[in-house]
Short mmCIF file of N, CA and C in Angstrom, two decimals:
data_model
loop_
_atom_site.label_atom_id
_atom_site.label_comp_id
_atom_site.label_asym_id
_atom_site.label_seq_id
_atom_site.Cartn_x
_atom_site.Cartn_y
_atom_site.Cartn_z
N UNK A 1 -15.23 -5.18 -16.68
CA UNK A 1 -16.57 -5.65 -16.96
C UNK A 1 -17.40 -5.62 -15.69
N UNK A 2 -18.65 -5.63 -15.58
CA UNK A 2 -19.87 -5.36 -14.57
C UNK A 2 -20.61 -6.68 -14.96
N UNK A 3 -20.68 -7.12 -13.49
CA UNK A 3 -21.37 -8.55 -13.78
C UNK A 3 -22.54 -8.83 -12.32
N UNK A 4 -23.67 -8.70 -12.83
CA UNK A 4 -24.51 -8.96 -11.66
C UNK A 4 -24.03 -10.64 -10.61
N UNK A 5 -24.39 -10.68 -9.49
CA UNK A 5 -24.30 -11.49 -9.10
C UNK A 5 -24.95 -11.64 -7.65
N UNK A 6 -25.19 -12.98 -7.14
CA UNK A 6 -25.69 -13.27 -5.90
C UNK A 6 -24.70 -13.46 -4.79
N UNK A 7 -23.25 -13.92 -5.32
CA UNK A 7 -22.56 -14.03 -4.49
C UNK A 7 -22.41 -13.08 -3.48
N UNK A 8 -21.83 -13.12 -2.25
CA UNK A 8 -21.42 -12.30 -1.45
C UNK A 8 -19.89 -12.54 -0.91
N UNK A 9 -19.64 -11.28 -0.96
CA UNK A 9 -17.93 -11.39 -0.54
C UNK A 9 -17.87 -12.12 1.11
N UNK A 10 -16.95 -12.44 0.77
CA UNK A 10 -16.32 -13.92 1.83
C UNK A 10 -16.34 -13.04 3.13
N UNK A 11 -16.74 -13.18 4.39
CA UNK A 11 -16.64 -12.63 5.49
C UNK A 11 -17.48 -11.60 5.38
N UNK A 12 -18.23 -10.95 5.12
CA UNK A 12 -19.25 -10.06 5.50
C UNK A 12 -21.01 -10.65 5.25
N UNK A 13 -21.32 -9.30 6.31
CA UNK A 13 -22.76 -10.11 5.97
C UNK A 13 -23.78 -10.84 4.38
N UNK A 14 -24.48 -11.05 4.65
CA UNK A 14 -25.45 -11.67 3.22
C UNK A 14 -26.16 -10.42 2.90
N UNK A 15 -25.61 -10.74 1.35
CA UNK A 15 -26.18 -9.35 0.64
C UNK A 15 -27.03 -10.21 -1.06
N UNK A 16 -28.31 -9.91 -1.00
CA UNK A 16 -28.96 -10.90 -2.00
C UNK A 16 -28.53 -10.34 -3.29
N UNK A 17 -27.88 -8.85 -3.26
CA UNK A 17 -28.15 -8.24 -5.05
C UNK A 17 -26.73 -7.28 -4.52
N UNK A 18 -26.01 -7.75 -5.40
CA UNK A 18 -24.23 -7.11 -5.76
C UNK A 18 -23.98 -6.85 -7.20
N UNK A 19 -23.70 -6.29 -7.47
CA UNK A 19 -22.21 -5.67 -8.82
C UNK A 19 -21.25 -5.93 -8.70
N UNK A 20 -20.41 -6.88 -9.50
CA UNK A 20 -19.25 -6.87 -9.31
C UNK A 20 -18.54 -5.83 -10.38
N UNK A 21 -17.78 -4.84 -10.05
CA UNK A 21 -16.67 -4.11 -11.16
C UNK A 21 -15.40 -3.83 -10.71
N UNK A 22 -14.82 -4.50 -11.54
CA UNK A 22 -12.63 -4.41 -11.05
C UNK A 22 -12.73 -4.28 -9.84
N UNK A 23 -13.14 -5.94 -9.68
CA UNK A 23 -12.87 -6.83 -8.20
C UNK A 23 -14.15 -6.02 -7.15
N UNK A 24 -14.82 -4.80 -7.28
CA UNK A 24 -15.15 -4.25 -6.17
C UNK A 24 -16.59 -4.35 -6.07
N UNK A 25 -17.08 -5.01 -4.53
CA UNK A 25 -18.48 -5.52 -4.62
C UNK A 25 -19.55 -4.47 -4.56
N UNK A 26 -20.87 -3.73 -5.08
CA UNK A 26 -21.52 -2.86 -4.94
C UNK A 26 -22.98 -3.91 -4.81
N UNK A 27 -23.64 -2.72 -3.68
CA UNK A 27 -24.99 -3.39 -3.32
C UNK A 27 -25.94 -1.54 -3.08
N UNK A 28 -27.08 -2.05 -2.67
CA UNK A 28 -27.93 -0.81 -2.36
C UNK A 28 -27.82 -0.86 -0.77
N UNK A 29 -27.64 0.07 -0.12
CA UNK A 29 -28.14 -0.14 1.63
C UNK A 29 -29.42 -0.74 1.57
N UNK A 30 -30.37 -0.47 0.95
CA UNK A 30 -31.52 -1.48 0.85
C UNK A 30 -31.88 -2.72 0.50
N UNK A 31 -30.43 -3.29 -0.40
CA UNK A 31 -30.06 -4.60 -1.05
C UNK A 31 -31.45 -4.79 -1.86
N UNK A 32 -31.63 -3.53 -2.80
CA UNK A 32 -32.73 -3.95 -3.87
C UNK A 32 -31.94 -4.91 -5.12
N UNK A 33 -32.72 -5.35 -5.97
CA UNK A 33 -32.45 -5.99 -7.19
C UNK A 33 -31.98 -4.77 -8.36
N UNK A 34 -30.84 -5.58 -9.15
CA UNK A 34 -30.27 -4.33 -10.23
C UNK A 34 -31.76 -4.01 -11.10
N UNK A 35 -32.59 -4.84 -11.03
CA UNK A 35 -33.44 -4.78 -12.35
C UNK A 35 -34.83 -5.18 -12.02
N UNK A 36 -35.67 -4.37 -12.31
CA UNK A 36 -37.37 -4.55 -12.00
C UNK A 36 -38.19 -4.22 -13.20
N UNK A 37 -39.30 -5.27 -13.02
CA UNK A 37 -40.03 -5.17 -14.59
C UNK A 37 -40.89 -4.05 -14.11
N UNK A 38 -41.10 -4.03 -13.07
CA UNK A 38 -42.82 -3.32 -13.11
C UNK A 38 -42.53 -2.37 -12.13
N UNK A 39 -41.56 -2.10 -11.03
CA UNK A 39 -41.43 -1.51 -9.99
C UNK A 39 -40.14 -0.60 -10.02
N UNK A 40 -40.36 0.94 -10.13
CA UNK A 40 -39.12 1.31 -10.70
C UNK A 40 -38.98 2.33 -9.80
N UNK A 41 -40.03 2.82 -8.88
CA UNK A 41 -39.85 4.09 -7.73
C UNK A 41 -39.77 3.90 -6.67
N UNK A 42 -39.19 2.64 -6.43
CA UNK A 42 -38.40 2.35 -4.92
C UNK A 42 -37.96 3.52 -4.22
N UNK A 43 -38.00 3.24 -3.18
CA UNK A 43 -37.49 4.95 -2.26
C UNK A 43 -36.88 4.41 -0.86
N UNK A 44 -35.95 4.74 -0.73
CA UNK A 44 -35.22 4.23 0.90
C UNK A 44 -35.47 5.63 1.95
N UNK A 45 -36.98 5.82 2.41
CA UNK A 45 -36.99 6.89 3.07
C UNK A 45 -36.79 6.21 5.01
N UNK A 46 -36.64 5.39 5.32
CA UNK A 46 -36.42 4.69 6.70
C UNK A 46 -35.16 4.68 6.36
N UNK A 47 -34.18 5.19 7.18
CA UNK A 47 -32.97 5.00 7.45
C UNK A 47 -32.47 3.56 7.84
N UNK A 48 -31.43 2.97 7.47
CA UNK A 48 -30.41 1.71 7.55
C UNK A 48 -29.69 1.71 7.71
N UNK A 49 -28.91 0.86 8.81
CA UNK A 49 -27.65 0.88 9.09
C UNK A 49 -26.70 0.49 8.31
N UNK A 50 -25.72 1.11 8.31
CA UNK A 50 -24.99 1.10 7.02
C UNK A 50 -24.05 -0.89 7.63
N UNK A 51 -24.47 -1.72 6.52
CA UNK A 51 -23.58 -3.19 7.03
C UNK A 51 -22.38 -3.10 7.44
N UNK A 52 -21.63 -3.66 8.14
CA UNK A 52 -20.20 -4.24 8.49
C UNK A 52 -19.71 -4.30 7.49
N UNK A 53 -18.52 -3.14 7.55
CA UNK A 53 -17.40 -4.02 5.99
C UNK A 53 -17.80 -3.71 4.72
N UNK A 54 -18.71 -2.36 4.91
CA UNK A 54 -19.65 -1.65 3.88
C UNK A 54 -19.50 -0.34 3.94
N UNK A 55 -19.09 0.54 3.03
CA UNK A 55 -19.53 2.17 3.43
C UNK A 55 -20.19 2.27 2.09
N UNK A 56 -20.20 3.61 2.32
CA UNK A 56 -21.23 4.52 1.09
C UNK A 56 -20.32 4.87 -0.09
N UNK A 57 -20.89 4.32 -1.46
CA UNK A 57 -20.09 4.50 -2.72
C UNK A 57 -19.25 5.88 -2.74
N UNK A 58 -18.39 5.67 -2.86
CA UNK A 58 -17.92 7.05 -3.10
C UNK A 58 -18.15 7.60 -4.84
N UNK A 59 -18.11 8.87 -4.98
CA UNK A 59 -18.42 9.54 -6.38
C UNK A 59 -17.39 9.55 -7.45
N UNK A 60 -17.30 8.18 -7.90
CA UNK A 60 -15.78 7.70 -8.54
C UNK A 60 -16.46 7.40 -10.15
N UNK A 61 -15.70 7.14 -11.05
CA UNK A 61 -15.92 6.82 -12.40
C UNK A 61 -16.71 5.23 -12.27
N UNK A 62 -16.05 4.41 -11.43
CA UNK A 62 -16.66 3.16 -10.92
C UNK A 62 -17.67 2.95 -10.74
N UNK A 63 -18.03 3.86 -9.97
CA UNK A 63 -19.50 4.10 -9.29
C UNK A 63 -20.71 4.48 -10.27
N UNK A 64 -20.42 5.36 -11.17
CA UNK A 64 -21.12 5.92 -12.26
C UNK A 64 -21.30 4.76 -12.88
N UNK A 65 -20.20 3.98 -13.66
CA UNK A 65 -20.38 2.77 -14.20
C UNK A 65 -21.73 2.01 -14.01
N UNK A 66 -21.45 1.25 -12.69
CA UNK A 66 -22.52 1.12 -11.76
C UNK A 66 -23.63 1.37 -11.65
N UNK A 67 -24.05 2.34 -11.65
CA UNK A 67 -25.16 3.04 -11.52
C UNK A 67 -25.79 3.05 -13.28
N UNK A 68 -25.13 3.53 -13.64
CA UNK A 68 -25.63 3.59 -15.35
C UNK A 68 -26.34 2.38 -15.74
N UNK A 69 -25.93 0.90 -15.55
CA UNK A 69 -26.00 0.34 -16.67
C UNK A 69 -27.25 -0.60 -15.84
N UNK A 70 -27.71 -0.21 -14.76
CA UNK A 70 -29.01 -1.10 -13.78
C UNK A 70 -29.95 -0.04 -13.45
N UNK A 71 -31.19 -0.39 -13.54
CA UNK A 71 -31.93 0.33 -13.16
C UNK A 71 -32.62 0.32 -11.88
N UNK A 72 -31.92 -0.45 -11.21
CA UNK A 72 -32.11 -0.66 -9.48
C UNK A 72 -33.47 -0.65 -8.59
N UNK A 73 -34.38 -0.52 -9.55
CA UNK A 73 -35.62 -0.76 -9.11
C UNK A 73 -36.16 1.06 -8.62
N UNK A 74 -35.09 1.38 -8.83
CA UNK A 74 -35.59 3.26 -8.89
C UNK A 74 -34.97 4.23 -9.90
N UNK A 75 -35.41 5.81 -9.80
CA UNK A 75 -35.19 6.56 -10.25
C UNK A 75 -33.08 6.69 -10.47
N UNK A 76 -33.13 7.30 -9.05
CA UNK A 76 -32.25 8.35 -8.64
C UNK A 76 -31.19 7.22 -7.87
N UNK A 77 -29.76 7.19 -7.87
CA UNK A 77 -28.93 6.62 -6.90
C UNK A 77 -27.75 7.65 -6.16
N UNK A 78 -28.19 7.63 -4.93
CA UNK A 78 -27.46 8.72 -4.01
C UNK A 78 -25.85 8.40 -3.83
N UNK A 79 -24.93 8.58 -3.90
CA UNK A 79 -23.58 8.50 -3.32
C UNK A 79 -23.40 9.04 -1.86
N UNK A 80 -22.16 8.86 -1.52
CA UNK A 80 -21.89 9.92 -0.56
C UNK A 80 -21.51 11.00 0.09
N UNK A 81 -21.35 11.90 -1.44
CA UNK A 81 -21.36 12.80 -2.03
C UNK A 81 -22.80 13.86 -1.49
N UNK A 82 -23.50 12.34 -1.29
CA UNK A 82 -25.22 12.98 -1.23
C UNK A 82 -26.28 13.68 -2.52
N UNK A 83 -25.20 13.42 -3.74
CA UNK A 83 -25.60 13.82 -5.05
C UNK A 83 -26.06 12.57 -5.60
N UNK A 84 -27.54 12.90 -6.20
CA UNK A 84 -28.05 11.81 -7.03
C UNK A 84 -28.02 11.59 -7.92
N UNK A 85 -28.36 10.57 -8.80
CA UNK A 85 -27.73 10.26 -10.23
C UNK A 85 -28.52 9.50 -10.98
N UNK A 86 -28.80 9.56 -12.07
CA UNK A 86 -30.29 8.91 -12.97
C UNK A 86 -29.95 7.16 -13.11
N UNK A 87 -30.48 6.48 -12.73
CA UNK A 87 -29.88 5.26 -13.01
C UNK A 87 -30.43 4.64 -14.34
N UNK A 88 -29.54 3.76 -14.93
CA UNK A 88 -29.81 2.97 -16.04
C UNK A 88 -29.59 4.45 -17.21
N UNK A 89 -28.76 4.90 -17.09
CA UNK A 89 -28.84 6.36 -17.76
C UNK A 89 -27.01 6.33 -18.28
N UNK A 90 -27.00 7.26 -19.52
CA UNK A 90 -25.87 7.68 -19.97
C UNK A 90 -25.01 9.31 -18.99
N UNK A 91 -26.22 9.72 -18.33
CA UNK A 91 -26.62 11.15 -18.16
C UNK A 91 -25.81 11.03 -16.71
N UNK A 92 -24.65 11.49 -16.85
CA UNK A 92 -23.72 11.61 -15.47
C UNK A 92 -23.29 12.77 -14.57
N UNK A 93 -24.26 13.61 -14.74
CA UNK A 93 -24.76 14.71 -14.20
C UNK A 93 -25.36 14.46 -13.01
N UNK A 94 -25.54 14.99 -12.03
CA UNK A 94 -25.88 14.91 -11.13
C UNK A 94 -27.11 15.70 -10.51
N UNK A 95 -28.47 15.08 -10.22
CA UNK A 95 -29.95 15.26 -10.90
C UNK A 95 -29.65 16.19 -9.68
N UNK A 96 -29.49 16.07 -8.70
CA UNK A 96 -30.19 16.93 -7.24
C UNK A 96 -29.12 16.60 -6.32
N UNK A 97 -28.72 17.23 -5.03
CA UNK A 97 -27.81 17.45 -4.22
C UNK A 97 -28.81 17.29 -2.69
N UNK A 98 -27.62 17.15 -1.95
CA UNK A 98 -28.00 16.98 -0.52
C UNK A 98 -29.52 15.98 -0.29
N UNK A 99 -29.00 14.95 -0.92
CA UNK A 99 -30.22 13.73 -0.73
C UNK A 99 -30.01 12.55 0.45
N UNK A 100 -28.78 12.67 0.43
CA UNK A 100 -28.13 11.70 1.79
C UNK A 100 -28.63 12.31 3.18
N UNK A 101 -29.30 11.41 3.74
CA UNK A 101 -29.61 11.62 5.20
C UNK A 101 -28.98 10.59 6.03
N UNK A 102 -27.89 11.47 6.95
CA UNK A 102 -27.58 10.69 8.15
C UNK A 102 -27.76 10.76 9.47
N UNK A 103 -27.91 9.52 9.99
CA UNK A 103 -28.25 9.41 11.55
C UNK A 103 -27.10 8.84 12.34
N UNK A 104 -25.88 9.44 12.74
CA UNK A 104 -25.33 9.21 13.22
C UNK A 104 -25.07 7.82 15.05
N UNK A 105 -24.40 7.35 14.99
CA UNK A 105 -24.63 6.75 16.00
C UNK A 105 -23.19 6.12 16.37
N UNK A 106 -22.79 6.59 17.52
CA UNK A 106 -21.81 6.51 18.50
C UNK A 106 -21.17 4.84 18.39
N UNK A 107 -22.04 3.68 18.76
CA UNK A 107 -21.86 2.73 19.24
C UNK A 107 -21.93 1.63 17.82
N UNK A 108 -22.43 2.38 16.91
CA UNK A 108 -22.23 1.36 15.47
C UNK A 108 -22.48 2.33 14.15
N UNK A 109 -22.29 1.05 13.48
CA UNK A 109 -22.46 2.26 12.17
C UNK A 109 -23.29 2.97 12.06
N UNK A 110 -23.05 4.35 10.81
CA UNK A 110 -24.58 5.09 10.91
C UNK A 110 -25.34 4.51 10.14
N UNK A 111 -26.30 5.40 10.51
CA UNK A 111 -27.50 4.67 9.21
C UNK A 111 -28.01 6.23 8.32
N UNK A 112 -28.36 5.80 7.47
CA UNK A 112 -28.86 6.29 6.02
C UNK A 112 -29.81 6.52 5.44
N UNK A 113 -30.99 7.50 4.91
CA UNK A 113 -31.67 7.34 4.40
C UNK A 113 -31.78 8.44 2.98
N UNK A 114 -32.90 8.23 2.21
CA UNK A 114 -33.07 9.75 1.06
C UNK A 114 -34.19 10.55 1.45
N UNK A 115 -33.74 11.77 1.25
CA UNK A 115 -34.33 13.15 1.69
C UNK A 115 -35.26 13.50 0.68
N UNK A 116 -35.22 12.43 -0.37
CA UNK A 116 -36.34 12.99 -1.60
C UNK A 116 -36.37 11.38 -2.68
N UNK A 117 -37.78 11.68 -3.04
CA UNK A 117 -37.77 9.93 -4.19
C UNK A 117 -38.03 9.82 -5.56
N UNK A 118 -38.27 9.53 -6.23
CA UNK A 118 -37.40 7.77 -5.30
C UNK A 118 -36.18 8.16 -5.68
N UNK A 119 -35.19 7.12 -4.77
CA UNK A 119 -34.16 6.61 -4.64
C UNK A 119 -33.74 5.77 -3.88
N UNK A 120 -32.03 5.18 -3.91
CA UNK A 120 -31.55 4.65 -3.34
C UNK A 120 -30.11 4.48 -3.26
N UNK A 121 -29.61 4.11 -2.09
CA UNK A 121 -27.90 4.64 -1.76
C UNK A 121 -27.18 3.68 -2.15
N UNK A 122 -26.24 3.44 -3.13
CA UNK A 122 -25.07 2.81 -2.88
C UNK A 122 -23.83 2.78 -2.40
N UNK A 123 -23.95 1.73 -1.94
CA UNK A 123 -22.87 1.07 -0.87
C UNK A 123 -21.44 0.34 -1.73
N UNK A 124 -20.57 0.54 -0.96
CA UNK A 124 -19.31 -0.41 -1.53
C UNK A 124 -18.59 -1.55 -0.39
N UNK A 125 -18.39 -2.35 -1.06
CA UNK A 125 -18.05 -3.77 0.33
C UNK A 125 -16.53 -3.18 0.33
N UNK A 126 -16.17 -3.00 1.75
CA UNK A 126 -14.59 -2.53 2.03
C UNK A 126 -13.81 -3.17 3.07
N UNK A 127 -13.37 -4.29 3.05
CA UNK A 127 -13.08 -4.89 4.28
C UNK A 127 -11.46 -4.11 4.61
N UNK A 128 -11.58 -4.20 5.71
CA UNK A 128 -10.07 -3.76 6.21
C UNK A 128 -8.54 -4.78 5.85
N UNK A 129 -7.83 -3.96 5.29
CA UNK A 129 -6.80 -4.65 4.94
C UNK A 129 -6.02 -5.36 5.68
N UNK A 130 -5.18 -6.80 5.54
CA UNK A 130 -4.41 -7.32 6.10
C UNK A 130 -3.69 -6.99 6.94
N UNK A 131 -3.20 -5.29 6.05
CA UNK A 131 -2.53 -4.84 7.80
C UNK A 131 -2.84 -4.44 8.38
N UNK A 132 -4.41 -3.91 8.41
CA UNK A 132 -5.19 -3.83 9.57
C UNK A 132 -5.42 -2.62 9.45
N UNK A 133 -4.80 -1.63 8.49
CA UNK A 133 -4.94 -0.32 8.01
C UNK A 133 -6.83 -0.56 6.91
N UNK A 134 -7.25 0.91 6.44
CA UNK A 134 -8.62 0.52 5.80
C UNK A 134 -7.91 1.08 4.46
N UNK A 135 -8.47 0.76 3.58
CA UNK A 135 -8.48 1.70 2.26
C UNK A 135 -8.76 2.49 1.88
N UNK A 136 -7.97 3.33 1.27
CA UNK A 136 -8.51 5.08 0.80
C UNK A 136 -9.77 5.34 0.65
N UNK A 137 -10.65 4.78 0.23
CA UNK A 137 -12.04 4.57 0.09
C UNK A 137 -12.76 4.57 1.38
N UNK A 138 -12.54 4.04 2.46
CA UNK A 138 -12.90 3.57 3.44
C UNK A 138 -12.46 4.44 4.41
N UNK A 139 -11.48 5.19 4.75
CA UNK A 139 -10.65 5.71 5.46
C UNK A 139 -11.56 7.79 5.02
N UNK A 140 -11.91 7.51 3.93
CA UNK A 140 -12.95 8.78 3.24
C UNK A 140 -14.31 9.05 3.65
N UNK A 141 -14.60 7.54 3.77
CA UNK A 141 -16.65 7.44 4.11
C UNK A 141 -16.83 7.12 5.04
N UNK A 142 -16.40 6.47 5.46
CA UNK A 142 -16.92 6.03 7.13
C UNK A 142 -16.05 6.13 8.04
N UNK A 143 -15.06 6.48 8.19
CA UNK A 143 -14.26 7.18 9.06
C UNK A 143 -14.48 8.19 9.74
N UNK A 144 -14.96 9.13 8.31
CA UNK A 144 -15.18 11.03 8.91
C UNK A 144 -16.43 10.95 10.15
N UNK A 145 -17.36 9.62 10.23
CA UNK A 145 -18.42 9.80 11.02
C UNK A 145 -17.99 9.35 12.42
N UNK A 146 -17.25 8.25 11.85
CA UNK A 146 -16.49 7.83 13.57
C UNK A 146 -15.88 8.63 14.33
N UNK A 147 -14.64 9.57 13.47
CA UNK A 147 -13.74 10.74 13.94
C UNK A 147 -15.15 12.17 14.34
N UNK A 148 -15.48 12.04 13.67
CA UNK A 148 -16.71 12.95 14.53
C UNK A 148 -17.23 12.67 15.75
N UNK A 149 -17.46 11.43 15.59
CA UNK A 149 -18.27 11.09 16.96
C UNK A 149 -17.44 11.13 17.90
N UNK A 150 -16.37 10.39 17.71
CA UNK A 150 -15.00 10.64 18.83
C UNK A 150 -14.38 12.09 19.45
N UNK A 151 -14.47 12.92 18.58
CA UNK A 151 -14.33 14.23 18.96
C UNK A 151 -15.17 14.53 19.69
N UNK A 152 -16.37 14.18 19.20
CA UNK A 152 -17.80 15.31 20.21
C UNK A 152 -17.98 14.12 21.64
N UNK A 153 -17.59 13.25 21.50
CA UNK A 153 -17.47 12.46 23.02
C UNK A 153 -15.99 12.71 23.47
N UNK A 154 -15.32 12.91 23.06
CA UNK A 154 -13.89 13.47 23.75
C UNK A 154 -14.12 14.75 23.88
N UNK A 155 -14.75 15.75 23.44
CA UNK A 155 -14.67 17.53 23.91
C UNK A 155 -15.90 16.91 25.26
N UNK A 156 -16.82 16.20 24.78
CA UNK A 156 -18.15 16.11 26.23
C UNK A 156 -17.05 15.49 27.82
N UNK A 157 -16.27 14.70 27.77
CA UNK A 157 -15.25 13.66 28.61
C UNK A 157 -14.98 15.30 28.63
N UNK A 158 -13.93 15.85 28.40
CA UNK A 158 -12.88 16.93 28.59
C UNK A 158 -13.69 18.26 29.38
N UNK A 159 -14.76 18.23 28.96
CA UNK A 159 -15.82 19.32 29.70
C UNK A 159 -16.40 18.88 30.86
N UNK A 160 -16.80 17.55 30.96
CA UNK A 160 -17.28 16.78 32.52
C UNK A 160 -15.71 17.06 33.26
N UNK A 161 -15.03 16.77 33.11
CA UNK A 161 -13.68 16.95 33.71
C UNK A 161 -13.16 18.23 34.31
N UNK A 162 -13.28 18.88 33.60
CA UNK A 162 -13.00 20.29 33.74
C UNK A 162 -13.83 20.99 34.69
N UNK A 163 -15.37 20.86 34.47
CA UNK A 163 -16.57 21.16 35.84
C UNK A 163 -16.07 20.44 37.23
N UNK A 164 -15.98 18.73 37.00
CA UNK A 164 -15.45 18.34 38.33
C UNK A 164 -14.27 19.04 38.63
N UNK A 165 -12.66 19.44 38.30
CA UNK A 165 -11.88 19.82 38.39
C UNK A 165 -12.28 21.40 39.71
N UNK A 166 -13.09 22.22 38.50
CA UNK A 166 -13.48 23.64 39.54
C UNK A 166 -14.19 23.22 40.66
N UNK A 167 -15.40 22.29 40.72
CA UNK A 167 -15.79 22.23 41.65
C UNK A 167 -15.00 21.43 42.94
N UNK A 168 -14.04 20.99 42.57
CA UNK A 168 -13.25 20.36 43.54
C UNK A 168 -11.95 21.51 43.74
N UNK A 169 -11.79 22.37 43.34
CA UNK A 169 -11.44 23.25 43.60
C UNK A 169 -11.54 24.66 43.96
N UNK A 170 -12.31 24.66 43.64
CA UNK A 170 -13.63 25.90 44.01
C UNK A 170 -14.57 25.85 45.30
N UNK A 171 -14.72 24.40 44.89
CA UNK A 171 -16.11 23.83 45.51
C UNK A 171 -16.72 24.37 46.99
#
């Protein structure tokens, strides 16, 4: 069952507008409301940092759920897939592609925005497990950006190194 709610999961930041479905908390990176009388073309074109203990929905049956049955105060809801999806809709097709915009950033999470409107991104609350390992989910979406970043600052380290190296040998 899908049950709106205000609560927020225990240890992460305050989030005013969640989904709960089989246990798993869903919000917008924008933390809009599931439901608007008058305002329905919301658009998250300013990028946001993606919260602590939060990544980007992944493109699961869950997620669709989700998305279907609220009309989130917009059109279109992006995954991280970057494929958008009609909200408050039966229609699980996927309206338009490459809508996810990311801004990568070294020192914290990335941030997020949509490349076309309206829309808006959902997020899934993922805290790291007891053993300190993340969850398949988690270990999928926000990982690949960290392991990126770590690479391209470990090849930059390995190339400063290598210049000092010749020039101290060369020099």
């Amino acid at each position: 069952s899908i049950e709106y709610s205000h609560a927020t999961p225990q240890g992460t930041s305050s989030r005013a507008n969640n989904v709960v479905h089989n246990n798993k908390y869903y919000s917008t990176l924008g933390d809009v409301s599931t439901s608007c009388k008058s305002y329905r073309n919301r658009c998250q074109l300013l990028p946001i940092q993606l919260p602590y203990d939060w990544i980007l929905a992944l493109n699961t049956s869950d997620s669709m759920s989700v998305i279907s049955l609220f009309p989130w105060c917009t059109t279109y809801m992006v995954l991280s897939d970057g494929n958008a999806y009609y909200t408050n809709s039966s229609i699980f097709q996927a309206v338009t592609s490459n809508v996810l915009v990311s801004i990568p950033n070294v020192k914290a999470p990335s941030s997020y925005s949509c490349s076309a409107c309206p829309c808006e991104i959902l997020i899934l609350y993922s805290p790291p497990s007891n053993t300190g390992t993340s969850t398949s989910e988690q270990k999928s979406a926000s990982t690949d950006d960290s392991n990126n970043s770590s690479r391209r600052v470990s090849i930059e380290a390995i190339s400063i190194i290598i210049v000092v190296l010749v020039l101290i040998c060369f020099g």
